[in-house]
Coordinates of C-alpha atoms in Angstrom, one line a residue:
Chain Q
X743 CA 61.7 -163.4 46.8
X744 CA 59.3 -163.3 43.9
X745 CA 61.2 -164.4 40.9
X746 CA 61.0 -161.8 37.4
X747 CA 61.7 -162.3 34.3
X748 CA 60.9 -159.8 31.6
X749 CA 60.8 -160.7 28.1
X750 CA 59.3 -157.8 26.6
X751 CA 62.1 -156.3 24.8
X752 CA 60.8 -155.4 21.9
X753 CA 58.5 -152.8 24.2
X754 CA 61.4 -151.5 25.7
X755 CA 64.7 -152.2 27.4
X756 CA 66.7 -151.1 30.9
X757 CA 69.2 -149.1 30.4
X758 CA 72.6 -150.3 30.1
X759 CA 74.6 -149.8 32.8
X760 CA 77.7 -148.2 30.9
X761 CA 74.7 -145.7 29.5
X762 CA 73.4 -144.8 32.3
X763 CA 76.8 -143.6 33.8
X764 CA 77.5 -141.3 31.3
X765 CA 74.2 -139.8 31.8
X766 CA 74.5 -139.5 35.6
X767 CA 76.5 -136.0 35.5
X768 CA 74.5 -134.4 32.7
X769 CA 71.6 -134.4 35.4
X770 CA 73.6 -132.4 38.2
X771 CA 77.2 -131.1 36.9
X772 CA 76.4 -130.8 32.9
X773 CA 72.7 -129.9 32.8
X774 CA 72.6 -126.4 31.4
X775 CA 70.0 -125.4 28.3
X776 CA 72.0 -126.7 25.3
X777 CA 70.5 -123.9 23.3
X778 CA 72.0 -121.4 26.3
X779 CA 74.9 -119.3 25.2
X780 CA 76.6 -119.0 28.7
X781 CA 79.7 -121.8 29.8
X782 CA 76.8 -124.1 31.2
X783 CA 74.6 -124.1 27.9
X784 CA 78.3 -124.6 26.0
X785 CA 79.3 -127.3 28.0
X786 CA 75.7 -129.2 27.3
X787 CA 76.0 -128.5 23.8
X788 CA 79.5 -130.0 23.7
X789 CA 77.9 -133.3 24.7
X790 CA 74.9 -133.0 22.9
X791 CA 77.2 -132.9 19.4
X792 CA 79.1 -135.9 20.8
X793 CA 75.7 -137.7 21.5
X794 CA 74.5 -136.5 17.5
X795 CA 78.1 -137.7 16.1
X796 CA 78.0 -140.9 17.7
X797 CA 74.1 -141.6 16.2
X798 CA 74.9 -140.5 12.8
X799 CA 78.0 -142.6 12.9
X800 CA 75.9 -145.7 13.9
X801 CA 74.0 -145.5 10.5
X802 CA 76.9 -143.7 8.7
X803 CA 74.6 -140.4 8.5
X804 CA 76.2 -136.9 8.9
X805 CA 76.4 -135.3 12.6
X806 CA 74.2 -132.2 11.1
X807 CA 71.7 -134.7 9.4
X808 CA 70.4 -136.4 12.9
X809 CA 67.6 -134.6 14.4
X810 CA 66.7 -135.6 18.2
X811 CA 63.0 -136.1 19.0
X812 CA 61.0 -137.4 22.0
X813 CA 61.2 -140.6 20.2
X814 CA 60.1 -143.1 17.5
X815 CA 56.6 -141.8 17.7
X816 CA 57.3 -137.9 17.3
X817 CA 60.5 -139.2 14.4
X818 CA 57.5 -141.0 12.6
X819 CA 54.6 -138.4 12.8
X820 CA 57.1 -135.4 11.6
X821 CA 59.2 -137.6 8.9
X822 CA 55.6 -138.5 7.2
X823 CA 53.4 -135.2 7.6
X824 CA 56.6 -133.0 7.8
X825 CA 57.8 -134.7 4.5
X826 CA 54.3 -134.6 2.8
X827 CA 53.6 -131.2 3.8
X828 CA 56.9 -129.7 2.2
X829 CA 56.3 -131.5 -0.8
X830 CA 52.6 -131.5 -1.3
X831 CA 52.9 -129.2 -4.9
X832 CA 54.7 -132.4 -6.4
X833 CA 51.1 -134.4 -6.1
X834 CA 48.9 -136.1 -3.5
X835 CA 49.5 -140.0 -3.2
X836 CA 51.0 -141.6 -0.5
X837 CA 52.4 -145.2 0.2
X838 CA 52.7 -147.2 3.3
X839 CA 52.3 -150.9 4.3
X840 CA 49.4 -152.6 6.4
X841 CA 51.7 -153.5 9.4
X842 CA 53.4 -150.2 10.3
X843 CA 53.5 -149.0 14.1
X844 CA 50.5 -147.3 14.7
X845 CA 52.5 -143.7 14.9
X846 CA 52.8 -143.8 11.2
X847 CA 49.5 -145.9 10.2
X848 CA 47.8 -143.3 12.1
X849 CA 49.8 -140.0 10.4
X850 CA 48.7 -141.8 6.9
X851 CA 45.1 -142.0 8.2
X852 CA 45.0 -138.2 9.4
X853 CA 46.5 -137.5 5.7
X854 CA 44.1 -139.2 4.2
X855 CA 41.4 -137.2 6.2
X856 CA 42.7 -134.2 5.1
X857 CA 42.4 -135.3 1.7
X858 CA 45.6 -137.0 0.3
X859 CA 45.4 -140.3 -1.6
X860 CA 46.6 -143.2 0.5
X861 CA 48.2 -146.8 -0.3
X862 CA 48.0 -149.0 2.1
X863 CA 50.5 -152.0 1.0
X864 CA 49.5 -155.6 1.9
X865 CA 51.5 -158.5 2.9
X866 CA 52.3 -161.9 2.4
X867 CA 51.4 -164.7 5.0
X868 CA 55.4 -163.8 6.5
X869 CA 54.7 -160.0 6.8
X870 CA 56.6 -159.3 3.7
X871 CA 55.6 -156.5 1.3
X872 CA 55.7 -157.8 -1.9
X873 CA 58.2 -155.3 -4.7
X874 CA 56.1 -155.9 -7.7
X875 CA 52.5 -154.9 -5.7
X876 CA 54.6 -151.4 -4.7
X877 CA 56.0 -151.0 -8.4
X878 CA 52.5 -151.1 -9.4
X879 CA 51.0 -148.6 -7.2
X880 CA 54.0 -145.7 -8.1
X881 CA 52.8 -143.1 -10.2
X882 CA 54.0 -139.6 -10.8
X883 CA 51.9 -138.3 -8.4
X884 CA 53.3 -140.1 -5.4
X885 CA 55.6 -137.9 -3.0
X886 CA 56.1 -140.5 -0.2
X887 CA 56.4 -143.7 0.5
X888 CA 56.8 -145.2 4.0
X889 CA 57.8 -148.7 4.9
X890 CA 59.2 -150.1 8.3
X891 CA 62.7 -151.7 7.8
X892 CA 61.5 -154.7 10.5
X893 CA 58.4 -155.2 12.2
X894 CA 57.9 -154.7 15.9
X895 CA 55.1 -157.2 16.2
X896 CA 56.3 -160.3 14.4
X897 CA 60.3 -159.3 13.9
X898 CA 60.4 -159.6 9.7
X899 CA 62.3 -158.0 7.8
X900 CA 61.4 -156.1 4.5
X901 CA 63.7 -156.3 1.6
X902 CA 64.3 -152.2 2.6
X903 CA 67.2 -152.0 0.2
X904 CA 65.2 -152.9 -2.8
X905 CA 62.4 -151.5 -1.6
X906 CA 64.1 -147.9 -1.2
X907 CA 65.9 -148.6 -4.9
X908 CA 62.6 -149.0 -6.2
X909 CA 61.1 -145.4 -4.9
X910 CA 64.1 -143.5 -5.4
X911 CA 64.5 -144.6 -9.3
X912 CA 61.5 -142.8 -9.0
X913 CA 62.3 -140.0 -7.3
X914 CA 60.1 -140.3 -4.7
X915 CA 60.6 -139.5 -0.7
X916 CA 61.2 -142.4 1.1
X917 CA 61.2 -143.0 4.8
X918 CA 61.5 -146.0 7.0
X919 CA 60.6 -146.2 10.5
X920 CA 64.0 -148.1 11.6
X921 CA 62.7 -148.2 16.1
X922 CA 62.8 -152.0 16.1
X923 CA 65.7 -153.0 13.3
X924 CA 68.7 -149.8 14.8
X925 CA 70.8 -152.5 16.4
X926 CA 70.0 -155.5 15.3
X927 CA 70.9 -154.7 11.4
X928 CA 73.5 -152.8 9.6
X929 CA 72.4 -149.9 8.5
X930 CA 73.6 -147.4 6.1
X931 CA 71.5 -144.7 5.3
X932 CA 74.1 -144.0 2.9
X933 CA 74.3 -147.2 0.9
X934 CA 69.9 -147.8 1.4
X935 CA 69.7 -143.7 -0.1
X936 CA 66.8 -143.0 2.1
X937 CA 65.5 -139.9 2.6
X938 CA 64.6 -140.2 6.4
X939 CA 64.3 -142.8 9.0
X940 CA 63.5 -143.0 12.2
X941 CA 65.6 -144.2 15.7
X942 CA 64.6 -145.0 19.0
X943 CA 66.9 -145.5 22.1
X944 CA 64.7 -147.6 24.6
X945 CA 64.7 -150.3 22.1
X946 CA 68.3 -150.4 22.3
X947 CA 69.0 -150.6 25.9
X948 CA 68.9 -146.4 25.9
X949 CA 66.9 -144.2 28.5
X950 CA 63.2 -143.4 27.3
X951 CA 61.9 -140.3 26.3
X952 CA 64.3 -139.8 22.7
X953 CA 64.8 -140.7 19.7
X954 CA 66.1 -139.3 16.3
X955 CA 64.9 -138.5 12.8
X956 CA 67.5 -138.9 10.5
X957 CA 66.8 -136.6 7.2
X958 CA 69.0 -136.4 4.1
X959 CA 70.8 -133.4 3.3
X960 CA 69.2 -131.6 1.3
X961 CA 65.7 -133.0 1.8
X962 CA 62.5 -130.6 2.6
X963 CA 61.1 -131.3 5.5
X964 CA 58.2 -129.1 7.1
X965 CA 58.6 -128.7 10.8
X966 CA 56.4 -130.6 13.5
X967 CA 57.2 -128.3 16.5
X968 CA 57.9 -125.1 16.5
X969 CA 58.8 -121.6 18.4
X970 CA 62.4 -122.4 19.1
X971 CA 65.8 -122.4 17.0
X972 CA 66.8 -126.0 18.3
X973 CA 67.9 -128.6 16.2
X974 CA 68.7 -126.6 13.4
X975 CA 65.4 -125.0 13.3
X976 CA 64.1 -128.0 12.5
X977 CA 62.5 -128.9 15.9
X978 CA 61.7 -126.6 18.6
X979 CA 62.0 -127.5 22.4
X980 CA 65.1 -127.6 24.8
X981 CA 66.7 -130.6 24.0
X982 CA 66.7 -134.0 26.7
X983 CA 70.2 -133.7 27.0
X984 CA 70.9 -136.4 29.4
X985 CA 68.9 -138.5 26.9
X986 CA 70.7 -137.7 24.1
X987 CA 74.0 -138.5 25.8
X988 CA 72.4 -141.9 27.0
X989 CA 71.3 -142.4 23.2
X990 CA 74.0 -141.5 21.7
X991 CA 76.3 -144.2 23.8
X992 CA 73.4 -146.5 23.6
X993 CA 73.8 -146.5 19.8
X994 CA 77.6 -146.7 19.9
X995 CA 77.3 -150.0 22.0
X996 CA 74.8 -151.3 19.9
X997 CA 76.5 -151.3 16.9
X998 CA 80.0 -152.0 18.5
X999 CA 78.1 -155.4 20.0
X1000 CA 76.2 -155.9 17.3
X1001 CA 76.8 -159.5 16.3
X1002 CA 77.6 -160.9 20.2
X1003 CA 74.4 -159.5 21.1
X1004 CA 72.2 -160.7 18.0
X1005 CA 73.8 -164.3 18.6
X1006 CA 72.8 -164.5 21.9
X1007 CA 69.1 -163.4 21.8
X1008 CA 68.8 -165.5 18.1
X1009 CA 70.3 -168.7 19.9
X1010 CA 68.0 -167.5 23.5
X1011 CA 64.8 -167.1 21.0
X1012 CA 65.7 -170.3 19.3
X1013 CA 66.5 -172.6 22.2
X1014 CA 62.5 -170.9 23.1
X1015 CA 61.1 -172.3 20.5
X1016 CA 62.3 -175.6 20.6
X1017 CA 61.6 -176.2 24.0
X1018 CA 58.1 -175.0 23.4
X1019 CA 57.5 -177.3 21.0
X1020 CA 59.1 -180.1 23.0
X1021 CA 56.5 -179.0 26.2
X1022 CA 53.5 -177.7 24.2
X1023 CA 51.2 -178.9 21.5
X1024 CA 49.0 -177.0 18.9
X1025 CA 51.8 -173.9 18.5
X1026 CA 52.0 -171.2 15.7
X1027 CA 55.1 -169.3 15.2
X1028 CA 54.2 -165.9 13.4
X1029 CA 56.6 -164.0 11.0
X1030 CA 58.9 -164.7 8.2
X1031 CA 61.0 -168.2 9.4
X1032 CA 64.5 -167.1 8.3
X1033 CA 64.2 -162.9 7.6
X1034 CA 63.1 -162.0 11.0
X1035 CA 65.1 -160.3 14.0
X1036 CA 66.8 -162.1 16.5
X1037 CA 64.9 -161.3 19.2
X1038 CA 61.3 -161.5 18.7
X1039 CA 59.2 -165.0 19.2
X1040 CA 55.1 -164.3 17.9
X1041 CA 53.8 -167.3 19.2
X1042 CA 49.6 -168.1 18.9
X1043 CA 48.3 -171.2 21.0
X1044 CA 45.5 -173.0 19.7
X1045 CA 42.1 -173.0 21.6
X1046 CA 43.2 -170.0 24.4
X1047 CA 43.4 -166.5 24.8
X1048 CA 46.4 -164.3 24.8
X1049 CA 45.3 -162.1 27.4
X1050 CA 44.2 -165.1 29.6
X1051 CA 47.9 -166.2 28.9
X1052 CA 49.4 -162.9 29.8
X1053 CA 47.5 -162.2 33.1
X1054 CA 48.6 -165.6 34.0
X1055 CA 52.6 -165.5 32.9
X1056 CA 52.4 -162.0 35.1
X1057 CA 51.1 -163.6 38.0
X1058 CA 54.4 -165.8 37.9
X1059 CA 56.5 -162.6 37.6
X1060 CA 56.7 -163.1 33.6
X1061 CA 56.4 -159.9 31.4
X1062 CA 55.3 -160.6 28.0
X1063 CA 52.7 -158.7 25.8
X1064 CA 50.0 -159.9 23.3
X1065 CA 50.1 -158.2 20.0
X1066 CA 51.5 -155.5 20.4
X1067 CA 52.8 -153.9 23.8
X1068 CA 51.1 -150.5 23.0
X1069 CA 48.0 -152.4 22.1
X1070 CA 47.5 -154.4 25.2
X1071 CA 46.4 -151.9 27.1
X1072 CA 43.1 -152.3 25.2
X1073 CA 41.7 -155.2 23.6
X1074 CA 42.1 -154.2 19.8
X1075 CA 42.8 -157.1 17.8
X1076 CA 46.8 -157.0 15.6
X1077 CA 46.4 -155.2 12.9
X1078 CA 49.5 -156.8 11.5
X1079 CA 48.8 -160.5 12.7
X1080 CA 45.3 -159.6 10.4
X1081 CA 47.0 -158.2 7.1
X1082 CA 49.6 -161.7 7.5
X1083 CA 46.3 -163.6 7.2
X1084 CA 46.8 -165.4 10.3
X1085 CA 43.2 -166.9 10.9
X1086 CA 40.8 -165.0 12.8
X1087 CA 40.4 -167.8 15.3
X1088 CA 44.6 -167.4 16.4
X1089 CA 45.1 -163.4 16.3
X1090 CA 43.3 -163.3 20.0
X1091 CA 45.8 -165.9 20.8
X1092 CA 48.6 -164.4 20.2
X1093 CA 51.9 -163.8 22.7
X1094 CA 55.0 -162.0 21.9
X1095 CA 58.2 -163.5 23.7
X1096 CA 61.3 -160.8 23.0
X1097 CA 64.7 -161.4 24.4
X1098 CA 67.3 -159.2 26.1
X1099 CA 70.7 -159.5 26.7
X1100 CA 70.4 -160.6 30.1
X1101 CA 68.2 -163.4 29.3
X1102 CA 69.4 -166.6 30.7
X1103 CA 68.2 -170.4 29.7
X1104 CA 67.5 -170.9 33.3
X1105 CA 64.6 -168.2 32.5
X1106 CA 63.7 -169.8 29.5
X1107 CA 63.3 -173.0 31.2
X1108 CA 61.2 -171.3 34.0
X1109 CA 59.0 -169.8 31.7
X1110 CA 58.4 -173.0 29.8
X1111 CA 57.7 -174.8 32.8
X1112 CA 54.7 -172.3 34.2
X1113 CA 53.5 -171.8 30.2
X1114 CA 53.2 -175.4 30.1
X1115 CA 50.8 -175.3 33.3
X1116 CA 48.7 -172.0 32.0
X1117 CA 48.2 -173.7 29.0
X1118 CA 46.9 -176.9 30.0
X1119 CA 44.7 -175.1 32.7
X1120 CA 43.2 -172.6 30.0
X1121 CA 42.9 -175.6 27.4
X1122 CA 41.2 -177.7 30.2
X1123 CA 38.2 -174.8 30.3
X1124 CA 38.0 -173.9 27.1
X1125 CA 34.9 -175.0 24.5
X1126 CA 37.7 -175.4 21.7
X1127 CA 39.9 -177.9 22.9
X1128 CA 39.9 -180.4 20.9
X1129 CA 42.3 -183.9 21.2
X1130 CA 45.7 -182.3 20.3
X1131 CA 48.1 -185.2 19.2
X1132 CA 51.6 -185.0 20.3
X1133 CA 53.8 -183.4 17.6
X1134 CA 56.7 -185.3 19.5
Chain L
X1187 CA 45.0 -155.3 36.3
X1188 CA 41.4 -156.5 38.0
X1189 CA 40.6 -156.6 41.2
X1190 CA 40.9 -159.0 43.7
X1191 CA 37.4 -160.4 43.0
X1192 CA 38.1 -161.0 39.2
X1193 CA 41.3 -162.3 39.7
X1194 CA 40.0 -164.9 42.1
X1195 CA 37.5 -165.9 40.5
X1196 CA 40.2 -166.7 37.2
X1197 CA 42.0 -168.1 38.8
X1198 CA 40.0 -170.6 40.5
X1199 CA 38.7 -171.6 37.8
X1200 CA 35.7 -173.2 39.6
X1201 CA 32.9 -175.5 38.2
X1202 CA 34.9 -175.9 35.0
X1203 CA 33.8 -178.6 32.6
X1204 CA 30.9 -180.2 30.6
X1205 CA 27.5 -181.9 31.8
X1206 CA 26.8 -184.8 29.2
X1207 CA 23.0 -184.7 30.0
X1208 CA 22.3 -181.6 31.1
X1209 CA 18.8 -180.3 31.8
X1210 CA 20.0 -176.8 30.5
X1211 CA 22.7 -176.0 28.1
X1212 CA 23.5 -173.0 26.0
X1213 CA 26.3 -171.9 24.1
X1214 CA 26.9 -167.8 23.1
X1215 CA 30.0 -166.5 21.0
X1216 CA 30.8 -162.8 21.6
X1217 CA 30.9 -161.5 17.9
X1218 CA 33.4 -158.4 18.2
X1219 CA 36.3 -160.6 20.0
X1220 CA 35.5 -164.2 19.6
X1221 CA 35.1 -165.6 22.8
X1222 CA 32.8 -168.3 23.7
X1223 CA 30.3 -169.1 26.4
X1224 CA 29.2 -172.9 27.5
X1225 CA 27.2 -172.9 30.7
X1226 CA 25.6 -176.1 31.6
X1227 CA 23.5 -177.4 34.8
X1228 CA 21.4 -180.2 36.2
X1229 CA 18.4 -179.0 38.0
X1230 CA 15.9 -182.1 38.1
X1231 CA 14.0 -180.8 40.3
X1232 CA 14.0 -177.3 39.4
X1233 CA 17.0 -176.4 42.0
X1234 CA 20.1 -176.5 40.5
X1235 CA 22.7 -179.1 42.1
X1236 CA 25.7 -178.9 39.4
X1237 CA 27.0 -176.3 37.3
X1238 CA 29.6 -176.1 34.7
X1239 CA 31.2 -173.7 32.1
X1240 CA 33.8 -174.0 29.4
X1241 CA 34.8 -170.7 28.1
X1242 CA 37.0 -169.4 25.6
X1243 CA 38.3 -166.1 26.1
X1244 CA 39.9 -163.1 28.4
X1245 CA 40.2 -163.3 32.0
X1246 CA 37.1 -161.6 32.4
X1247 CA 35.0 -163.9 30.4
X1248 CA 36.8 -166.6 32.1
X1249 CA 35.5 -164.9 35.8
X1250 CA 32.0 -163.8 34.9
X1251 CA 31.5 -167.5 33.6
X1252 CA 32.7 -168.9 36.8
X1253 CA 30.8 -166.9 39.1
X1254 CA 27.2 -167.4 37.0
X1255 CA 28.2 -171.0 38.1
X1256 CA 28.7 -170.1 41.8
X1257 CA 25.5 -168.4 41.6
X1258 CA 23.0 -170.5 40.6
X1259 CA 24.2 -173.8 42.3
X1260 CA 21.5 -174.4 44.9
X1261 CA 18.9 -171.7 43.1
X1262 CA 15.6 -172.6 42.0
X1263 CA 15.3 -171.8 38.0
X1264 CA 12.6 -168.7 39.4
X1265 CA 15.3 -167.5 41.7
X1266 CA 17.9 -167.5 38.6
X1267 CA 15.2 -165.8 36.1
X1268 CA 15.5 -163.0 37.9
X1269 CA 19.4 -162.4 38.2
X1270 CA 20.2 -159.2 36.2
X1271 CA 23.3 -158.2 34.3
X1272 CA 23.6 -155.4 37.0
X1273 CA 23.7 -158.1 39.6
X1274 CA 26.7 -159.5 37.5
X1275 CA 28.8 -156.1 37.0
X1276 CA 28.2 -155.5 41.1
X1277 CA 29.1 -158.8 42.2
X1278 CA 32.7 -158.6 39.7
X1279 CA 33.4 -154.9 40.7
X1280 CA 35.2 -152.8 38.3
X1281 CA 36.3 -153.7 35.0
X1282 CA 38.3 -152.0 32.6
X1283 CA 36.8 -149.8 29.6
X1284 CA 35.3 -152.3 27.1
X1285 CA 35.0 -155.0 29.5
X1286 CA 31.5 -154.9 29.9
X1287 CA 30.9 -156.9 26.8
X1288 CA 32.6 -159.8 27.8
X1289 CA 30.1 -159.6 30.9
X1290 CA 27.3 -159.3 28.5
X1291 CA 28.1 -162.7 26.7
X1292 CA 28.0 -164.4 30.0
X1293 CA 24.9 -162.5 30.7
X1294 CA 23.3 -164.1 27.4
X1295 CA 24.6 -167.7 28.2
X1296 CA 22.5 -167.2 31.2
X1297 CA 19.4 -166.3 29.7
X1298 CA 19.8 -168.6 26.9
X1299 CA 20.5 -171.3 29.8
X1300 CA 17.4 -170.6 31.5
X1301 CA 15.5 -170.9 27.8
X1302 CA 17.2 -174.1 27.4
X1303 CA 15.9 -175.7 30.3
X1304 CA 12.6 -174.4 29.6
X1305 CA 12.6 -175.8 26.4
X1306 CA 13.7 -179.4 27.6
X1307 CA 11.0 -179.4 30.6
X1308 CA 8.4 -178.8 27.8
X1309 CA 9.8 -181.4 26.3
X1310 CA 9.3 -183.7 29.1
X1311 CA 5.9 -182.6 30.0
X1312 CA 4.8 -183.8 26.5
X1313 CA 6.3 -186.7 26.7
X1314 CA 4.6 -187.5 30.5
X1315 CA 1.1 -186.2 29.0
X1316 CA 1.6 -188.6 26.0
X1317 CA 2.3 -192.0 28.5

């Protein structure tokens, strides 16, 4: 049998199989319209407020303050134009950083077509935004500032809890897109006073096709979709209620395993590292060395390609993606590797490794020994290759 | 991904590798991703009986460098002058959006191959005109 291993995580995850169970019923016993007044459309909406209790109490937010979207993308486009858009009389600057998913970088850009002032926050050489360089662009017009809590791309992780001090001494709106940190970090929207954030359940061994927005009580927030009284009014559309259910035990497993599970991707991803630099020569690792998530290995190999890489790791049954997983379907270079500084002659060379629970050494050690071949085949044609000296 | 044709021909991986004294060489980096393009051949008497590429870059570079290779091995330098980039993009099938360029890039290495060898045959005229 042709052997798989997928190490893509940070793209998305299978479903856990304790998920997936509870959703099994909503599809054919439980599936009435949530919104539906009858016992069928009761019964869904009595699992749909378990699902919504057990999000909120995964980042310690109130039950009525989680909103359920499609996912991280819809959460980031209606937090940031949702959030402007309701607040737009206060002034007409907003902030985000250089290495944001491309849901929100690309809601800034609209924005900024339509006429609002935009910030677009750099980064330091780890992918950290730097405190003083956001302190200096805050002014009394601003109205919203957006900044991911991790990075899906290299794994770092911003100093969110200063960062969100910062704006809200202010009192600006802040919002952080939280898709690829939920589960691997503690959060407390309570404790980081953000305004909204955004949650994803494929990233966390949920089903596809939801996510949340978490917005503070008493927060303004213009709606995305509308012609329907679901979720509060605030988001039109018959809810995914099997989803939800699989989201909402998705993000009650996450957190419960929270520390079992980071230790065994951290000490997967590490045990990856080392052996690639024990097997392979010329090797960057990408992202900040301590301050990054437990799961996530950037790796760029001197003198080859990353898609060259890929094609060749998927012809041994190896998932992995270059930058990032929704940019490999075309050949658009990382932003985020780019705004890091990471030399121009690298980004193209660039593979992400990400973890899952099931990972086993026995993979890694597979995937080491058929990376070892691709890139000593790809070196062997390429014009770049120059002497590498052992590191060992 | 690519089709069969592609994939083969990146996998392969034929006719890789330098020619120290070449009778045509030529070198062309694509400027919107980076990749680079060595072709190299010997063709003393005007037929070509070795050709070699080293090439930096994504599978498709990689394939349309190897089969420019296949090609001209056993061509005279007039048969190769008239290869087109059309001949290229029908021989490798169909390639994903934004592909083409990486085709392209080969394409040049070609032509700047063949201007290479002209160049160096000049050069060796001269020198036989001189003695």
């Amino acid at each position: 049998m042709e052997r798989k291993v997928f190490l893509d995580s940070a793209s998305t995850t299978y479903v856990n199989a304790e998920v997936l169970q509870e959703m099994l019923p909503v599809f054919d016993t439980v599936y009435g319209n949530a919104n539906s007044l009858h016992n069928f459309g009761r019964a869904a909406n009595e699992l749909l407020d378990k699902a919504r209790d057990r999000v909120a109490k995964a980042i310690n937010a109130k039950a009525s303050e989680i909103y359920f979207t499609s996912g991280g993308t819809e959460a980031n486009n209606w937090a940031i134009k949702g959030l402007v858009y309701a607040n737009n009389l206060k002034g007409n600057h907003i902030i985000t950083s250089q290495i944001e998913h491309d849901s929100v970088l690309e809601t800034f850009k609209e924005l900024e077509h339509e006429g609002f002032r935009v910030t677009y926050l750099p980064v330091d050489k780890n992918g950290i935004v730097n405190l003083a360089n956001l302190m200096h662009v805050l002014s009394s017009n601003t109205i919203l500032v957006s900044i991911m809590t991790a990075n899906n791309e290299v794994g770092t992780i911003q100093h969110i809890n200063a960062i969100s001090k910062t704006v809200k001494e202010k009192g600006i709106l802040f919002h952080t897109d939280a898709v690829q940190a939920f589960s691997n970090l503690k959060i407390d929207v309570k404790e980081l006073n953000v305004d909204a954030m955004t949650l994803s359940s494929h990233k966390i061994y949920g089903p596809k096709g939801i996510g949340a927005l978490y917005v503070k009580r008493g927060v303004k927030i213009k709606n995305l979709l509308i012609g329907g009284s679901q979720e509060f009014s605030k988001r039109a559309g018959t809810v995914n209620v099997p989803a939800a259910v699989g989201f909402g035990k998705a993000a009650e497993l996450a957190i419960r395993d929270m520390k079992a599970t980071n230790d065994k991707t951290k000490n997967l991803r590490d045990y990856f590292i080392r052996e690639l630099k024990n097997h392979i020569t010329g090797i960057h690792i990408n992202g900040h060395p301590i301050q990054r998530l437990p799961h996530i290995a950037n790796v760029s190999f001197d003198y080859i390609d990353g898609e060259s890489i890929m094609l060749m790791l998927d012809l041994d049954g190896i998932a992995v993606s270059t930058g990032a997983a929704c940019s490999s379907g075309d050949t658009k270079e990382s932003h985020v590797l780019r705004a890091m500084g990471v030399p121009t002659e690298l980004i193209k060379n660039t593979i992400r490794f990400s973890f899952t629970k099931r990972t086993t050494k026995e993979e890694i050690n597979y995937v080491i020994e058929k990376l070892e071949v691709i890139v000593k085949k790809l070196r062997d044609i390429s014009p770049l290759t120059k002497r590498i000296k052992k590191e060992r | 991904m690519y089709n069969k044709r592609i994939m083969e021909l990146f996998l392969n991986a034929k006719n890789a590798g330098e020619i120290r004294s070449a009778d045509g060489a030529s070198e062309v980096e694509n400027e919107t991703c980076g990749s680079i393009i060595k072709l190299f051949i010997l063709a003393e008497t005007g037929v070509v009986t070795e050709a070699r590429f080293k090439t930096f870059g994504c599978p498709v570079s990689i394939a349309a460098s190897v089969l420019i290779t296949e090609m001209i091995k056993g061509k005279t330098i007039e048969e190769i002058s008239i290869i087109t980039l059309e001949d290229l993009l029908q021989e490798l099938g169909e390639l994903p959006q934004g592909k083409v360029r990486c085709v392209e890039t080969a394409f040049e290495a070609l032509i700047e191959l063949l201007a290479s060898y002209d160049k160096k045959q000049k050069r060796k005229e001269k020198i036989v005109e001189k003695s």
